[in-house]
């Protein structure tokens, strides 16, 4: 008996040491010691114009405005983020001392951005500190300088008021961090080019691309083994960014990807939904060199092992009927041959993004969408909703036709899936036909 007690005791000691080491690794804030801990953001001023300008670029790279700017003012928070665990509301990150982050020192700021330790407790990974951990000290200093120039706005936010128990207990995120947070900065790979390393720094750091483009596990952590292989983000689907030739970026050049980031289109696909927001608020501001570096990195990724989708079986009669439906409803913008309008309306011919998860196509059919508005593509083309005009079966059929025309091959879209999304999105029901 005494022997078993000793063994059990030993296991407990080893487990405690392991957990302690794990906690030390994920919660260690020593990286923030390079920052000042005496002056708050509300008190801080900088006369370094170049640092402030670089800091704005870091802010753009990190896409801070997309989540922290809503009707209450620039960076005043209020954006609702739906998660499987409840609704989060983005915080006020203006220098307001009462309701914003004006009471933070630079060290507090570093801890929040790179380690998810906020002034009200642990942050949820909807704020991508898991990616921002890669930010260099220099980028962080510059970002701090820029944030000191933001106009303070009083806007009190209950950030996790929409999170039910037990998910509203922020301390639980310490355990999540122990399991999933890599508390390490960016380390260049010596064997790769400067462009590749710069691209990886942007993709994995400020760009936080994996936050949407990698699938997540049941606890909301990115699945590392499926890095950038596509993921669901609520009502949208972020596609595979690997070199998969069937559903990914296989065949795209670094220049194509750079064009997409800067303008919202590579000449075939067109950004919509959350990706259009990312282009508008963030990616269009990348320098040409940085946008190309991202393309260089992404075109070097190995292809995911997702197989080519199986083609749906459409008979000749259905194909002919649906071709007429397509011509009447879609061809004016998307072209008789699915060629789209370059830079404005997505093509169907050669568009791999259409062939995988149909969520985006159904979403756009039911709710409509608008392309990104950018400096070089000021006319953001819009797609109207067809929810009023087509029932679930109609939408499923036309999408199946599009996914299996002009050389495309994709699984059939089910009316049931369309119905689920109609309810989920609160899309209107189709008009009734008095003659039927």
Short mmCIF file of C-alpha atoms in Angstrom, two decimals:
data_model
loop_
_atom_site.label_atom_id
_atom_site.label_comp_id
_atom_site.label_asym_id
_atom_site.label_seq_id
_atom_site.Cartn_x
_atom_site.Cartn_y
_atom_site.Cartn_z
CA UNK A 1 0.00 0.00 0.00
CA UNK A 2 2.82 2.33 0.96
CA UNK A 3 4.41 1.60 -2.43
CA UNK A 4 1.24 2.68 -4.30
CA UNK A 5 1.05 5.85 -2.24
CA UNK A 6 4.63 6.66 -3.18
CA UNK A 7 3.91 5.99 -6.88
CA UNK A 8 0.76 8.11 -6.80
CA UNK A 9 2.61 10.85 -4.99
CA UNK A 10 5.34 10.75 -7.57
CA UNK A 11 2.84 11.02 -10.42
CA UNK A 12 1.22 14.04 -8.76
CA UNK A 13 4.60 15.73 -8.29
CA UNK A 14 5.59 15.09 -11.92
CA UNK A 15 2.19 16.35 -13.13
CA UNK A 16 2.50 19.45 -10.97
CA UNK A 17 5.98 20.14 -12.30
CA UNK A 18 4.75 19.61 -15.86
CA UNK A 19 1.76 21.89 -15.37
CA UNK A 20 3.96 24.49 -13.74
CA UNK A 21 6.37 24.41 -16.65
CA UNK A 22 3.49 24.56 -19.09
CA UNK A 23 1.99 27.55 -17.27
CA UNK A 24 5.37 29.26 -17.13
CA UNK A 25 5.82 28.79 -20.85
CA UNK A 26 2.40 30.13 -21.85
CA UNK A 27 1.96 32.87 -19.24
CA UNK A 28 5.52 34.15 -18.99
CA UNK A 29 5.44 37.91 -19.63
CA UNK A 30 9.19 38.55 -19.59
CA UNK A 31 9.11 39.53 -23.29
CA UNK A 32 7.23 42.66 -22.23
CA UNK A 33 10.11 43.86 -20.05
CA UNK A 34 11.40 45.86 -23.02
CA UNK A 35 8.41 48.20 -22.64
CA UNK A 36 7.99 51.15 -20.29
CA UNK A 37 5.82 50.54 -17.24
CA UNK A 38 5.53 54.05 -15.85
CA UNK A 39 3.56 56.19 -18.32
CA UNK A 40 -0.01 55.41 -19.33
CA UNK A 41 -1.31 55.69 -22.88
CA UNK A 42 -3.50 58.64 -21.91
CA UNK A 43 -0.37 60.49 -20.72
CA UNK A 44 2.01 59.33 -23.44
CA UNK A 45 2.96 61.52 -26.37
CA UNK A 46 5.46 60.92 -29.13
CA UNK A 47 7.22 63.37 -31.44
CA UNK A 48 8.61 60.56 -33.57
CA UNK A 49 6.55 60.98 -36.72
CA UNK A 50 8.21 58.05 -38.45
CA UNK A 51 7.45 55.70 -35.55
CA UNK A 52 3.82 56.83 -35.56
CA UNK A 53 3.59 56.25 -39.31
CA UNK A 54 5.15 52.79 -38.96
CA UNK A 55 2.76 52.08 -36.11
CA UNK A 56 -0.23 52.92 -38.28
CA UNK A 57 1.09 50.42 -40.81
CA UNK A 58 1.31 47.78 -38.08
CA UNK A 59 -2.26 48.62 -37.07
CA UNK A 60 -3.36 48.18 -40.70
CA UNK A 61 -1.47 44.89 -40.95
CA UNK A 62 -3.19 43.69 -37.78
CA UNK A 63 -6.61 44.79 -39.09
CA UNK A 64 -7.47 46.40 -35.74
CA UNK A 65 -10.06 48.75 -37.21
CA UNK A 66 -12.20 45.94 -38.63
CA UNK A 67 -13.18 44.66 -35.19
CA UNK A 68 -12.76 47.77 -33.05
CA UNK A 69 -14.52 50.39 -35.18
CA UNK A 70 -18.27 50.60 -35.39
CA UNK A 71 -20.87 53.34 -35.14
CA UNK A 72 -19.50 54.57 -31.79
CA UNK A 73 -16.34 55.91 -33.40
CA UNK A 74 -12.91 54.90 -34.61
CA UNK A 75 -11.47 52.19 -32.33
CA UNK A 76 -14.28 52.70 -29.81
CA UNK A 77 -15.33 49.03 -30.00
CA UNK A 78 -18.81 47.56 -30.11
CA UNK A 79 -18.38 44.95 -32.86
CA UNK A 80 -20.20 41.75 -31.94
CA UNK A 81 -18.30 38.54 -32.59
CA UNK A 82 -20.39 35.38 -32.58
CA UNK A 83 -18.52 32.34 -31.29
CA UNK A 84 -19.70 28.79 -30.55
CA UNK A 85 -19.47 29.74 -26.88
CA UNK A 86 -21.42 33.00 -26.92
CA UNK A 87 -21.13 36.55 -28.22
CA UNK A 88 -18.11 38.72 -27.56
CA UNK A 89 -18.10 42.48 -28.03
CA UNK A 90 -14.88 44.18 -29.13
CA UNK A 91 -13.36 46.55 -26.61
CA UNK A 92 -12.79 50.28 -26.73
CA UNK A 93 -9.09 50.65 -27.59
CA UNK A 94 -8.95 54.43 -27.73
CA UNK A 95 -6.76 56.22 -25.14
CA UNK A 96 -9.82 57.11 -23.02
CA UNK A 97 -8.71 56.53 -19.43
CA UNK A 98 -12.12 55.46 -18.11
CA UNK A 99 -13.58 53.22 -20.80
CA UNK A 100 -10.68 52.62 -23.18
CA UNK A 101 -7.07 51.57 -22.73
CA UNK A 102 -5.81 54.98 -21.60
CA UNK A 103 -4.86 53.55 -18.20
CA UNK A 104 -2.51 50.98 -19.70
CA UNK A 105 1.23 51.40 -19.65
CA UNK A 106 3.26 50.30 -22.63
CA UNK A 107 4.08 47.09 -20.78
CA UNK A 108 0.38 46.44 -20.13
CA UNK A 109 -0.21 47.06 -23.82
CA UNK A 110 2.47 44.56 -24.82
CA UNK A 111 0.96 41.97 -22.47
CA UNK A 112 -2.49 42.46 -23.97
CA UNK A 113 -1.47 42.43 -27.63
CA UNK A 114 1.10 39.65 -27.56
CA UNK A 115 -0.09 37.52 -24.67
CA UNK A 116 -3.81 38.09 -24.27
CA UNK A 117 -3.56 39.45 -20.75
CA UNK A 118 -5.89 42.44 -20.73
CA UNK A 119 -6.71 45.06 -18.16
CA UNK A 120 -9.96 43.24 -17.27
CA UNK A 121 -8.45 39.75 -17.24
CA UNK A 122 -7.46 37.13 -19.77
CA UNK A 123 -8.55 37.83 -23.35
CA UNK A 124 -10.43 35.38 -25.51
CA UNK A 125 -8.63 34.16 -28.66
CA UNK A 126 -11.21 35.93 -30.83
CA UNK A 127 -8.69 38.71 -30.28
CA UNK A 128 -5.83 37.08 -32.20
CA UNK A 129 -3.07 37.49 -29.62
CA UNK A 130 -2.08 33.95 -30.57
CA UNK A 131 -0.89 35.47 -33.88
CA UNK A 132 0.12 38.92 -32.60
CA UNK A 133 2.59 37.11 -30.32
CA UNK A 134 4.81 37.10 -33.42
CA UNK A 135 5.06 40.91 -33.52
CA UNK A 136 8.59 42.16 -33.03
CA UNK A 137 9.44 44.55 -30.21
CA UNK A 138 10.01 47.33 -32.76
CA UNK A 139 6.58 46.86 -34.32
CA UNK A 140 5.04 46.90 -30.84
CA UNK A 141 6.81 50.13 -29.86
CA UNK A 142 5.62 51.76 -33.09
CA UNK A 143 2.06 50.52 -32.61
CA UNK A 144 2.07 51.99 -29.11
CA UNK A 145 3.24 55.33 -30.52
CA UNK A 146 0.45 55.28 -33.10
CA UNK A 147 -2.28 54.38 -30.60
CA UNK A 148 -1.30 57.43 -28.54
CA UNK A 149 -2.44 59.60 -31.45
CA UNK A 150 -5.93 58.09 -31.60
CA UNK A 151 -8.75 60.34 -30.38
CA UNK A 152 -10.03 59.23 -26.95
CA UNK A 153 -13.70 58.23 -27.03
CA UNK A 154 -15.80 57.42 -23.98
CA UNK A 155 -17.66 54.19 -24.72
CA UNK A 156 -18.13 51.66 -21.95
CA UNK A 157 -18.21 48.10 -23.34
CA UNK A 158 -19.32 44.92 -21.57
CA UNK A 159 -16.95 42.75 -23.56
CA UNK A 160 -18.12 39.30 -22.47
CA UNK A 161 -21.67 40.14 -21.41
CA UNK A 162 -22.94 37.84 -24.15
CA UNK A 163 -20.95 34.86 -22.90
CA UNK A 164 -22.93 32.44 -20.71
CA UNK A 165 -21.51 30.66 -17.68
CA UNK A 166 -18.92 29.10 -17.55
CA UNK A 167 -17.47 30.75 -20.66
CA UNK A 168 -17.71 34.18 -19.06
CA UNK A 169 -14.99 33.21 -16.56
CA UNK A 170 -11.92 34.78 -18.10
CA UNK A 171 -9.50 33.00 -15.82
CA UNK A 172 -10.36 29.79 -17.65
CA UNK A 173 -8.41 31.16 -20.60
CA UNK A 174 -5.22 30.59 -18.62
CA UNK A 175 -5.88 26.88 -18.99
CA UNK A 176 -6.68 27.35 -22.68
CA UNK A 177 -3.38 29.18 -23.12
CA UNK A 178 -1.53 26.34 -21.41
CA UNK A 179 -2.99 23.95 -23.97
CA UNK A 180 -2.86 25.97 -27.17
CA UNK A 181 -0.90 29.23 -26.93
CA UNK A 182 2.60 29.35 -28.40
CA UNK A 183 4.19 32.16 -26.42
CA UNK A 184 7.04 32.70 -28.84
CA UNK A 185 8.04 35.52 -31.15
CA UNK A 186 8.75 35.15 -34.84
CA UNK A 187 11.96 33.35 -35.76
CA UNK A 188 13.10 33.70 -39.39
CA UNK A 189 14.07 30.52 -41.18
CA UNK A 190 17.66 30.94 -42.30
CA UNK A 191 17.30 28.61 -45.26
CA UNK A 192 14.44 30.63 -46.76
CA UNK A 193 14.53 33.94 -48.64
CA UNK A 194 13.89 37.33 -47.07
CA UNK A 195 10.61 37.58 -49.01
CA UNK A 196 9.46 34.17 -47.76
CA UNK A 197 10.28 35.12 -44.16
CA UNK A 198 8.58 38.50 -44.49
CA UNK A 199 5.52 36.79 -45.95
CA UNK A 200 5.40 34.27 -43.14
CA UNK A 201 5.78 37.05 -40.57
CA UNK A 202 2.75 38.84 -42.03
CA UNK A 203 0.64 35.69 -42.55
CA UNK A 204 1.30 34.23 -39.10
CA UNK A 205 1.61 37.54 -37.23
CA UNK A 206 -0.29 40.72 -38.01
CA UNK A 207 -2.26 39.19 -40.85
CA UNK A 208 -3.46 36.38 -38.53
CA UNK A 209 -4.63 34.50 -41.62
CA UNK A 210 -4.92 31.17 -39.82
CA UNK A 211 -7.51 32.66 -37.46
CA UNK A 212 -10.06 32.24 -40.27
CA UNK A 213 -8.35 29.96 -42.79
CA UNK A 214 -7.51 27.10 -40.41
CA UNK A 215 -10.19 24.84 -38.94
CA UNK A 216 -10.72 24.98 -35.17
CA UNK A 217 -11.18 22.19 -32.67
CA UNK A 218 -13.99 21.82 -30.15
CA UNK A 219 -12.26 24.26 -27.78
CA UNK A 220 -11.86 26.94 -30.42
CA UNK A 221 -8.14 26.43 -31.06
CA UNK A 222 -6.68 26.32 -34.55
CA UNK A 223 -5.91 22.80 -35.75
CA UNK A 224 -2.18 23.04 -36.43
CA UNK A 225 -2.13 19.93 -38.62
CA UNK A 226 -4.59 21.63 -41.01
CA UNK A 227 -2.76 24.98 -41.16
CA UNK A 228 -4.44 27.31 -43.68
CA UNK A 229 -6.50 24.46 -45.15
CA UNK A 230 -9.82 26.29 -44.80
CA UNK A 231 -12.25 26.83 -41.96
CA UNK A 232 -15.81 27.83 -41.13
CA UNK A 233 -16.26 31.27 -39.59
CA UNK A 234 -19.91 31.42 -38.66
CA UNK A 235 -21.94 32.26 -41.74
CA UNK A 236 -18.94 32.19 -44.09
CA UNK A 237 -16.22 29.79 -45.14
CA UNK A 238 -12.57 30.83 -45.42
CA UNK A 239 -11.08 28.71 -48.20
CA UNK A 240 -7.94 26.62 -48.42
CA UNK A 241 -4.84 28.80 -48.94
CA UNK A 242 -2.43 25.96 -49.64
CA UNK A 243 -1.28 24.94 -53.08
CA UNK A 244 -4.06 22.37 -53.41
CA UNK A 245 -4.84 22.39 -57.16
CA UNK A 246 -8.53 21.55 -56.70
CA UNK A 247 -9.82 23.76 -53.88
CA UNK A 248 -6.80 25.87 -52.92
CA UNK A 249 -4.45 28.38 -54.49
CA UNK A 250 -2.75 25.87 -56.75
CA UNK A 251 -2.12 27.59 -60.06
CA UNK A 252 -2.12 31.10 -58.56
CA UNK A 253 1.09 33.08 -58.81
CA UNK A 254 2.54 35.27 -56.08
CA UNK A 255 1.51 38.25 -58.22
CA UNK A 256 -2.10 36.96 -58.41
CA UNK A 257 -2.25 36.72 -54.63
CA UNK A 258 -0.70 40.16 -54.18
CA UNK A 259 -3.30 41.62 -56.54
CA UNK A 260 -6.10 39.98 -54.57
CA UNK A 261 -4.80 41.40 -51.30
CA UNK A 262 -4.40 44.92 -52.69
CA UNK A 263 -7.60 45.15 -54.78
CA UNK A 264 -9.91 42.39 -53.59
CA UNK A 265 -9.61 40.44 -56.84
CA UNK A 266 -7.06 38.38 -58.73
CA UNK A 267 -9.10 38.71 -61.91
CA UNK A 268 -11.10 35.55 -61.18
CA UNK A 269 -12.26 35.52 -57.56
CA UNK A 270 -13.61 38.62 -55.79
CA UNK A 271 -13.47 39.17 -52.03
CA UNK A 272 -16.82 39.40 -50.23
CA UNK A 273 -18.07 39.21 -46.66
CA UNK A 274 -15.35 39.24 -43.97
CA UNK A 275 -12.61 39.01 -46.59
CA UNK A 276 -13.87 42.18 -48.27
CA UNK A 277 -13.65 43.87 -44.87
CA UNK A 278 -10.09 42.60 -44.46
CA UNK A 279 -9.15 44.08 -47.83
CA UNK A 280 -10.82 47.40 -47.09
CA UNK A 281 -9.43 47.91 -43.59
CA UNK A 282 -6.11 46.14 -43.83
CA UNK A 283 -4.70 44.34 -46.82
CA UNK A 284 -5.02 47.10 -49.42
CA UNK A 285 -2.62 49.13 -47.27
CA UNK A 286 0.18 46.60 -47.57
CA UNK A 287 3.11 47.84 -49.58
CA UNK A 288 3.56 46.17 -52.95
CA UNK A 289 6.63 44.44 -51.55
CA UNK A 290 4.77 43.06 -48.53
CA UNK A 291 1.78 41.91 -50.59
CA UNK A 292 4.17 40.08 -52.92
CA UNK A 293 5.99 38.60 -49.93
CA UNK A 294 2.70 37.11 -48.72
CA UNK A 295 2.20 35.66 -52.19
CA UNK A 296 5.73 34.27 -52.15
CA UNK A 297 5.10 32.52 -48.84
CA UNK A 298 1.66 31.14 -49.74
CA UNK A 299 2.80 29.79 -53.11
CA UNK A 300 5.52 27.87 -51.27
CA UNK A 301 3.11 26.07 -48.94
CA UNK A 302 2.62 22.36 -49.56
CA UNK A 303 -0.77 21.39 -50.92
CA UNK A 304 -3.39 20.05 -48.55
CA UNK A 305 -4.50 16.49 -49.21
CA UNK A 306 -8.11 17.45 -49.89
CA UNK A 307 -9.06 15.39 -52.96
CA UNK A 308 -10.73 16.79 -56.05
CA UNK A 309 -14.46 17.15 -55.41
CA UNK A 310 -16.70 14.60 -57.06
CA UNK A 311 -18.89 15.96 -59.82
CA UNK A 312 -22.65 16.06 -59.29
CA UNK A 313 -24.75 14.03 -61.65
CA UNK A 314 -26.95 16.29 -63.76
CA UNK A 315 -28.91 14.82 -66.62
CA UNK A 316 -29.08 16.48 -70.02
CA UNK A 317 -32.61 17.75 -69.45
CA UNK A 318 -31.73 19.29 -66.08
CA UNK A 319 -28.54 20.80 -67.49
CA UNK A 320 -30.46 22.42 -70.34
CA UNK A 321 -33.16 23.72 -67.99
CA UNK A 322 -30.65 25.12 -65.53
CA UNK A 323 -28.65 26.73 -68.32
CA UNK A 324 -31.78 28.74 -69.13
CA UNK A 325 -32.22 29.65 -65.46
CA UNK A 326 -28.58 30.74 -65.30
CA UNK A 327 -28.86 32.84 -68.45
CA UNK A 328 -31.95 34.65 -67.20
CA UNK A 329 -30.75 35.30 -63.65
CA UNK A 330 -26.94 35.27 -63.63
CA UNK A 331 -25.35 35.78 -67.02
CA UNK A 332 -25.74 39.56 -67.15
CA UNK A 333 -23.00 39.87 -64.51
CA UNK A 334 -21.24 36.51 -64.45
CA UNK A 335 -21.21 36.05 -68.23
CA UNK A 336 -22.65 33.39 -70.51
CA UNK A 337 -19.40 31.43 -70.22
CA UNK A 338 -18.96 32.11 -66.51
CA UNK A 339 -16.25 34.63 -67.30
CA UNK A 340 -17.42 37.30 -64.81
CA UNK A 341 -16.26 40.91 -65.03
CA UNK A 342 -12.58 41.22 -64.28
CA UNK A 343 -11.93 42.84 -60.92
CA UNK A 344 -15.62 43.38 -60.15
CA UNK A 345 -17.72 40.23 -60.51
CA UNK A 346 -16.30 36.77 -59.81
CA UNK A 347 -15.82 34.37 -62.66
CA UNK A 348 -17.12 30.82 -62.31
CA UNK A 349 -14.77 29.42 -64.93
CA UNK A 350 -11.53 28.46 -63.20
CA UNK A 351 -12.66 29.61 -59.75
CA UNK A 352 -11.55 26.85 -57.37
CA UNK A 353 -13.14 28.58 -54.40
CA UNK A 354 -16.55 27.54 -55.72
CA UNK A 355 -15.87 23.84 -55.57
CA UNK A 356 -15.44 23.23 -51.88
CA UNK A 357 -17.75 24.06 -48.97
CA UNK A 358 -20.80 25.81 -50.53
CA UNK A 359 -21.44 28.09 -47.53
CA UNK A 360 -20.29 31.28 -49.25
CA UNK A 361 -22.29 30.65 -52.41
CA UNK A 362 -25.47 29.96 -50.46
CA UNK A 363 -24.86 32.98 -48.23
CA UNK A 364 -24.51 35.29 -51.20
CA UNK A 365 -27.60 33.90 -52.91
CA UNK A 366 -29.69 34.39 -49.79
CA UNK A 367 -28.38 37.71 -48.49
CA UNK A 368 -26.48 39.25 -51.38
CA UNK A 369 -22.96 40.62 -51.00
CA UNK A 370 -20.70 43.48 -51.95
CA UNK A 371 -17.14 43.34 -53.22
CA UNK A 372 -14.34 45.12 -51.40
CA UNK A 373 -14.05 48.87 -51.83
CA UNK A 374 -10.39 49.69 -52.24
CA UNK A 375 -8.24 52.56 -53.44
CA UNK A 376 -7.68 50.85 -56.77
CA UNK A 377 -11.15 49.30 -57.10
CA UNK A 378 -13.49 52.05 -56.00
CA UNK A 379 -16.58 50.56 -57.60
CA UNK A 380 -17.52 47.76 -55.25
CA UNK A 381 -19.93 45.68 -57.31
CA UNK A 382 -22.96 44.33 -55.46
CA UNK A 383 -24.83 41.06 -55.73
CA UNK A 384 -28.56 41.21 -54.88
CA UNK A 385 -30.31 38.66 -52.72
CA UNK A 386 -32.33 36.00 -54.52
CA UNK A 387 -34.04 34.80 -51.35
CA UNK A 388 -37.31 36.45 -52.37
CA UNK A 389 -37.24 34.94 -55.83
CA UNK A 390 -35.95 31.40 -55.42
CA UNK A 391 -36.90 28.70 -52.95
CA UNK A 392 -34.39 26.37 -51.34
CA UNK A 393 -34.59 23.84 -54.19
CA UNK A 394 -34.15 26.55 -56.85
CA UNK A 395 -31.01 27.90 -55.15
CA UNK A 396 -29.57 24.43 -54.60
CA UNK A 397 -30.08 23.55 -58.26
CA UNK A 398 -28.53 26.67 -59.75
CA UNK A 399 -25.52 26.43 -57.46
CA UNK A 400 -25.08 22.78 -58.38
CA UNK A 401 -25.21 23.80 -62.04
CA UNK A 402 -22.56 26.50 -61.54
CA UNK A 403 -20.32 24.08 -59.64
CA UNK A 404 -20.51 21.65 -62.55
CA UNK A 405 -20.18 23.87 -65.62
CA UNK A 406 -17.24 25.34 -67.58
CA UNK A 407 -14.98 22.50 -66.53
CA UNK A 408 -15.94 22.70 -62.85
CA UNK A 409 -16.78 19.63 -60.81
CA UNK A 410 -18.36 19.93 -57.39
CA UNK A 411 -20.72 18.02 -55.17
CA UNK A 412 -24.40 18.86 -55.42
CA UNK A 413 -25.72 21.54 -53.07
CA UNK A 414 -28.65 20.27 -51.06
CA UNK A 415 -31.91 22.13 -50.56
CA UNK A 416 -31.69 21.16 -46.91
CA UNK A 417 -28.40 23.03 -46.51
CA UNK A 418 -29.93 26.09 -48.18
CA UNK A 419 -32.93 25.88 -45.86
CA UNK A 420 -30.69 25.69 -42.80
CA UNK A 421 -28.80 28.78 -43.88
CA UNK A 422 -32.00 30.65 -44.78
CA UNK A 423 -33.11 30.20 -41.18
CA UNK A 424 -29.64 30.85 -39.74
CA UNK A 425 -29.22 34.09 -41.69
CA UNK A 426 -32.78 35.26 -41.18
CA UNK A 427 -33.18 35.52 -44.95
CA UNK A 428 -36.66 36.20 -46.18
CA UNK A 429 -38.93 33.51 -47.59
CA UNK A 430 -39.60 33.46 -51.36
CA UNK A 431 -42.69 35.18 -52.65
CA UNK A 432 -45.60 32.87 -53.19
CA UNK A 433 -46.78 32.30 -56.74
CA UNK A 434 -50.50 33.15 -57.00
CA UNK A 435 -50.76 30.93 -60.06
CA UNK A 436 -49.42 27.80 -58.42
#
